[in-house]
């Protein structure tokens, strides 16, 4: 792991990101339009950790681990590449074509949010600051 001390750190950062994004009307509305249960799996190449985002039926909920229900989409990547992606330093479309990110299910809805990654990166940076992890902010 290039950026994380243990498997708990990336999950804390990513959950904080989605909790903060839920307070942003534009991002929350965009995520709800994805209308899927998404599992972000870091158990193959990264630390043994994962989290889920449920944006089905107009709700927006997040939690650690694998979701209790079968996800509509699974994104498998390393926690370091997720950190780069949320920091807007890794283009998710290019990462998918280069197989740095493997997708099971349809990523079409989520990729529609790719143009909003700059805003996501700002919120992610704020989340890292709130956690006291300014040293993890990518410049």
PDB file of C-alpha atoms in Angstrom:
ATOM      1  CA  UNK A   1       0.000   0.000   0.000  1.00  0.00           C
ATOM      2  CA  UNK A   2       1.466   3.279  -1.117  1.00  0.00           C
ATOM      3  CA  UNK A   3      -0.875   5.647   0.727  1.00  0.00           C
ATOM      4  CA  UNK A   4      -2.399   3.653   3.584  1.00  0.00           C
ATOM      5  CA  UNK A   5      -1.032   2.291   6.859  1.00  0.00           C
ATOM      6  CA  UNK A   6      -3.674  -0.432   7.157  1.00  0.00           C
ATOM      7  CA  UNK A   7      -6.932  -1.597   5.566  1.00  0.00           C
ATOM      8  CA  UNK A   8      -9.065   0.592   7.834  1.00  0.00           C
ATOM      9  CA  UNK A   9      -7.702   3.914   6.569  1.00  0.00           C
ATOM     10  CA  UNK A  10      -8.941   3.773   2.963  1.00  0.00           C
ATOM     11  CA  UNK A  11     -12.414   2.684   4.051  1.00  0.00           C
ATOM     12  CA  UNK A  12     -12.631   5.563   6.558  1.00  0.00           C
ATOM     13  CA  UNK A  13     -11.548   8.015   3.839  1.00  0.00           C
ATOM     14  CA  UNK A  14     -13.907   6.654   1.170  1.00  0.00           C
ATOM     15  CA  UNK A  15     -16.915   6.423   3.501  1.00  0.00           C
ATOM     16  CA  UNK A  16     -16.232  10.006   4.606  1.00  0.00           C
ATOM     17  CA  UNK A  17     -16.084  11.033   0.928  1.00  0.00           C
ATOM     18  CA  UNK A  18     -19.516   9.545   0.169  1.00  0.00           C
ATOM     19  CA  UNK A  19     -21.030  10.909   3.382  1.00  0.00           C
ATOM     20  CA  UNK A  20     -19.746  14.378   2.416  1.00  0.00           C
ATOM     21  CA  UNK A  21     -20.901  13.952  -1.206  1.00  0.00           C
ATOM     22  CA  UNK A  22     -24.404  13.172   0.089  1.00  0.00           C
ATOM     23  CA  UNK A  23     -24.512  16.758   1.396  1.00  0.00           C
ATOM     24  CA  UNK A  24     -23.755  18.142  -2.078  1.00  0.00           C
ATOM     25  CA  UNK A  25     -27.050  18.371  -3.962  1.00  0.00           C
ATOM     26  CA  UNK A  26     -25.521  17.996  -7.452  1.00  0.00           C
ATOM     27  CA  UNK A  27     -23.468  14.900  -6.568  1.00  0.00           C
ATOM     28  CA  UNK A  28     -26.190  13.338  -4.450  1.00  0.00           C
ATOM     29  CA  UNK A  29     -28.699  13.755  -7.279  1.00  0.00           C
ATOM     30  CA  UNK A  30     -26.208  12.294  -9.785  1.00  0.00           C
ATOM     31  CA  UNK A  31     -25.471   9.299  -7.566  1.00  0.00           C
ATOM     32  CA  UNK A  32     -29.160   8.600  -7.012  1.00  0.00           C
ATOM     33  CA  UNK A  33     -29.649   8.534 -10.796  1.00  0.00           C
ATOM     34  CA  UNK A  34     -27.115   5.675 -10.977  1.00  0.00           C
ATOM     35  CA  UNK A  35     -29.774   3.658  -9.092  1.00  0.00           C
ATOM     36  CA  UNK A  36     -27.518   0.706  -8.233  1.00  0.00           C
ATOM     37  CA  UNK A  37     -25.998  -1.108  -5.296  1.00  0.00           C
ATOM     38  CA  UNK A  38     -22.255  -0.747  -5.906  1.00  0.00           C
ATOM     39  CA  UNK A  39     -19.531  -2.717  -4.165  1.00  0.00           C
ATOM     40  CA  UNK A  40     -16.009  -1.271  -4.223  1.00  0.00           C
ATOM     41  CA  UNK A  41     -13.828  -4.348  -3.742  1.00  0.00           C
ATOM     42  CA  UNK A  42     -10.183  -3.951  -2.700  1.00  0.00           C
ATOM     43  CA  UNK A  43      -9.674  -7.575  -1.726  1.00  0.00           C
ATOM     44  CA  UNK A  44      -7.852  -8.716  -4.862  1.00  0.00           C
ATOM     45  CA  UNK A  45      -4.959  -6.287  -5.345  1.00  0.00           C
ATOM     46  CA  UNK A  46      -5.216  -3.963  -2.396  1.00  0.00           C
ATOM     47  CA  UNK A  47      -5.665  -4.445   1.311  1.00  0.00           C
ATOM     48  CA  UNK A  48      -8.395  -6.812   2.373  1.00  0.00           C
ATOM     49  CA  UNK A  49     -11.140  -4.207   2.590  1.00  0.00           C
ATOM     50  CA  UNK A  50     -14.198  -2.991   0.741  1.00  0.00           C
ATOM     51  CA  UNK A  51     -17.248  -0.794   1.049  1.00  0.00           C
ATOM     52  CA  UNK A  52     -20.605  -0.409  -0.641  1.00  0.00           C
ATOM     53  CA  UNK A  53     -22.771   2.447  -1.864  1.00  0.00           C
ATOM     54  CA  UNK A  54     -26.520   1.929  -2.182  1.00  0.00           C
ATOM     55  CA  UNK A  55     -28.111   4.582  -4.385  1.00  0.00           C
ATOM     56  CA  UNK A  56     -31.203   2.623  -5.344  1.00  0.00           C
ATOM     57  CA  UNK A  57     -34.734   3.980  -5.140  1.00  0.00           C
ATOM     58  CA  UNK A  58     -33.785   7.546  -4.323  1.00  0.00           C
ATOM     59  CA  UNK A  59     -31.688   6.778  -1.280  1.00  0.00           C
ATOM     60  CA  UNK A  60     -27.969   7.183  -0.694  1.00  0.00           C
ATOM     61  CA  UNK A  61     -26.374   4.950   1.925  1.00  0.00           C
ATOM     62  CA  UNK A  62     -22.806   3.695   2.423  1.00  0.00           C
ATOM     63  CA  UNK A  63     -21.191   1.080   4.630  1.00  0.00           C
ATOM     64  CA  UNK A  64     -18.024  -0.942   5.125  1.00  0.00           C
ATOM     65  CA  UNK A  65     -17.534  -4.477   3.836  1.00  0.00           C
ATOM     66  CA  UNK A  66     -19.563  -6.400   1.298  1.00  0.00           C
ATOM     67  CA  UNK A  67     -23.242  -5.486   1.015  1.00  0.00           C
ATOM     68  CA  UNK A  68     -25.777  -7.926   2.436  1.00  0.00           C
ATOM     69  CA  UNK A  69     -27.516  -8.104  -0.955  1.00  0.00           C
ATOM     70  CA  UNK A  70     -25.989  -9.043  -4.306  1.00  0.00           C
ATOM     71  CA  UNK A  71     -24.489  -5.845  -5.792  1.00  0.00           C
ATOM     72  CA  UNK A  72     -25.637  -4.575  -9.181  1.00  0.00           C
ATOM     73  CA  UNK A  73     -22.070  -3.572  -9.947  1.00  0.00           C
ATOM     74  CA  UNK A  74     -18.700  -4.510  -8.488  1.00  0.00           C
ATOM     75  CA  UNK A  75     -15.633  -2.371  -9.059  1.00  0.00           C
ATOM     76  CA  UNK A  76     -12.387  -4.166  -8.233  1.00  0.00           C
ATOM     77  CA  UNK A  77      -9.230  -2.122  -7.940  1.00  0.00           C
ATOM     78  CA  UNK A  78      -6.481  -1.373  -5.478  1.00  0.00           C
ATOM     79  CA  UNK A  79      -7.145   1.070  -2.647  1.00  0.00           C
ATOM     80  CA  UNK A  80      -4.208   3.117  -3.955  1.00  0.00           C
ATOM     81  CA  UNK A  81      -5.788   3.423  -7.418  1.00  0.00           C
ATOM     82  CA  UNK A  82      -9.109   4.325  -5.770  1.00  0.00           C
ATOM     83  CA  UNK A  83      -7.282   7.074  -3.876  1.00  0.00           C
ATOM     84  CA  UNK A  84      -5.816   8.332  -7.170  1.00  0.00           C
ATOM     85  CA  UNK A  85      -9.229   8.172  -8.836  1.00  0.00           C
ATOM     86  CA  UNK A  86     -11.081  10.038  -6.058  1.00  0.00           C
ATOM     87  CA  UNK A  87      -8.235  12.584  -6.130  1.00  0.00           C
ATOM     88  CA  UNK A  88      -8.853  13.068  -9.879  1.00  0.00           C
ATOM     89  CA  UNK A  89      -5.342  11.775 -10.654  1.00  0.00           C
ATOM     90  CA  UNK A  90      -6.511   8.584 -12.372  1.00  0.00           C
ATOM     91  CA  UNK A  91      -9.036   8.701 -15.199  1.00  0.00           C
ATOM     92  CA  UNK A  92     -11.546   5.912 -14.444  1.00  0.00           C
ATOM     93  CA  UNK A  93     -12.399   5.355 -18.114  1.00  0.00           C
ATOM     94  CA  UNK A  94      -8.727   4.874 -19.012  1.00  0.00           C
ATOM     95  CA  UNK A  95      -8.212   2.738 -15.902  1.00  0.00           C
ATOM     96  CA  UNK A  96     -11.065   0.450 -16.974  1.00  0.00           C
ATOM     97  CA  UNK A  97      -9.663   0.096 -20.507  1.00  0.00           C
ATOM     98  CA  UNK A  98      -6.205  -0.661 -19.038  1.00  0.00           C
ATOM     99  CA  UNK A  99      -7.782  -3.135 -16.579  1.00  0.00           C
ATOM    100  CA  UNK A 100      -6.569  -1.265 -13.503  1.00  0.00           C
ATOM    101  CA  UNK A 101     -10.252  -1.164 -12.618  1.00  0.00           C
ATOM    102  CA  UNK A 102     -12.307  -4.275 -13.309  1.00  0.00           C
ATOM    103  CA  UNK A 103     -16.050  -3.871 -13.521  1.00  0.00           C
ATOM    104  CA  UNK A 104     -18.667  -6.568 -13.075  1.00  0.00           C
ATOM    105  CA  UNK A 105     -22.064  -5.228 -14.108  1.00  0.00           C
ATOM    106  CA  UNK A 106     -22.905  -2.030 -15.937  1.00  0.00           C
ATOM    107  CA  UNK A 107     -20.729   0.987 -15.148  1.00  0.00           C
ATOM    108  CA  UNK A 108     -22.557   3.219 -17.620  1.00  0.00           C
ATOM    109  CA  UNK A 109     -24.443   5.192 -14.972  1.00  0.00           C
ATOM    110  CA  UNK A 110     -21.408   5.657 -12.765  1.00  0.00           C
ATOM    111  CA  UNK A 111     -19.231   6.719 -15.698  1.00  0.00           C
ATOM    112  CA  UNK A 112     -21.740   9.468 -16.456  1.00  0.00           C
ATOM    113  CA  UNK A 113     -20.459  11.019 -13.231  1.00  0.00           C
ATOM    114  CA  UNK A 114     -16.851  11.052 -14.527  1.00  0.00           C
ATOM    115  CA  UNK A 115     -17.106  14.730 -15.594  1.00  0.00           C
ATOM    116  CA  UNK A 116     -17.844  15.573 -11.955  1.00  0.00           C
ATOM    117  CA  UNK A 117     -14.570  14.068 -10.691  1.00  0.00           C
ATOM    118  CA  UNK A 118     -13.024  17.499 -10.197  1.00  0.00           C
ATOM    119  CA  UNK A 119     -15.796  18.356  -7.738  1.00  0.00           C
ATOM    120  CA  UNK A 120     -15.517  14.896  -6.149  1.00  0.00           C
ATOM    121  CA  UNK A 121     -11.779  15.510  -5.692  1.00  0.00           C
ATOM    122  CA  UNK A 122     -12.509  18.784  -3.874  1.00  0.00           C
ATOM    123  CA  UNK A 123     -14.933  17.009  -1.536  1.00  0.00           C
ATOM    124  CA  UNK A 124     -12.455  14.139  -1.054  1.00  0.00           C
ATOM    125  CA  UNK A 125      -9.707  16.605  -0.166  1.00  0.00           C
ATOM    126  CA  UNK A 126     -12.037  18.171   2.405  1.00  0.00           C
ATOM    127  CA  UNK A 127     -12.835  14.721   3.817  1.00  0.00           C
ATOM    128  CA  UNK A 128      -9.125  13.938   4.156  1.00  0.00           C
ATOM    129  CA  UNK A 129      -8.588  17.266   5.943  1.00  0.00           C
ATOM    130  CA  UNK A 130     -11.454  16.508   8.350  1.00  0.00           C
ATOM    131  CA  UNK A 131      -9.779  13.179   9.125  1.00  0.00           C
ATOM    132  CA  UNK A 132      -6.470  14.977   9.763  1.00  0.00           C
ATOM    133  CA  UNK A 133      -4.818  13.331   6.762  1.00  0.00           C
ATOM    134  CA  UNK A 134      -3.553  16.366   4.845  1.00  0.00           C
ATOM    135  CA  UNK A 135      -0.418  14.329   4.069  1.00  0.00           C
ATOM    136  CA  UNK A 136      -2.535  12.003   1.880  1.00  0.00           C
ATOM    137  CA  UNK A 137      -3.789  14.817  -0.371  1.00  0.00           C
ATOM    138  CA  UNK A 138      -2.355  14.364  -3.863  1.00  0.00           C
ATOM    139  CA  UNK A 139      -1.071  17.497  -5.578  1.00  0.00           C
TER     140      UNK A 139
END
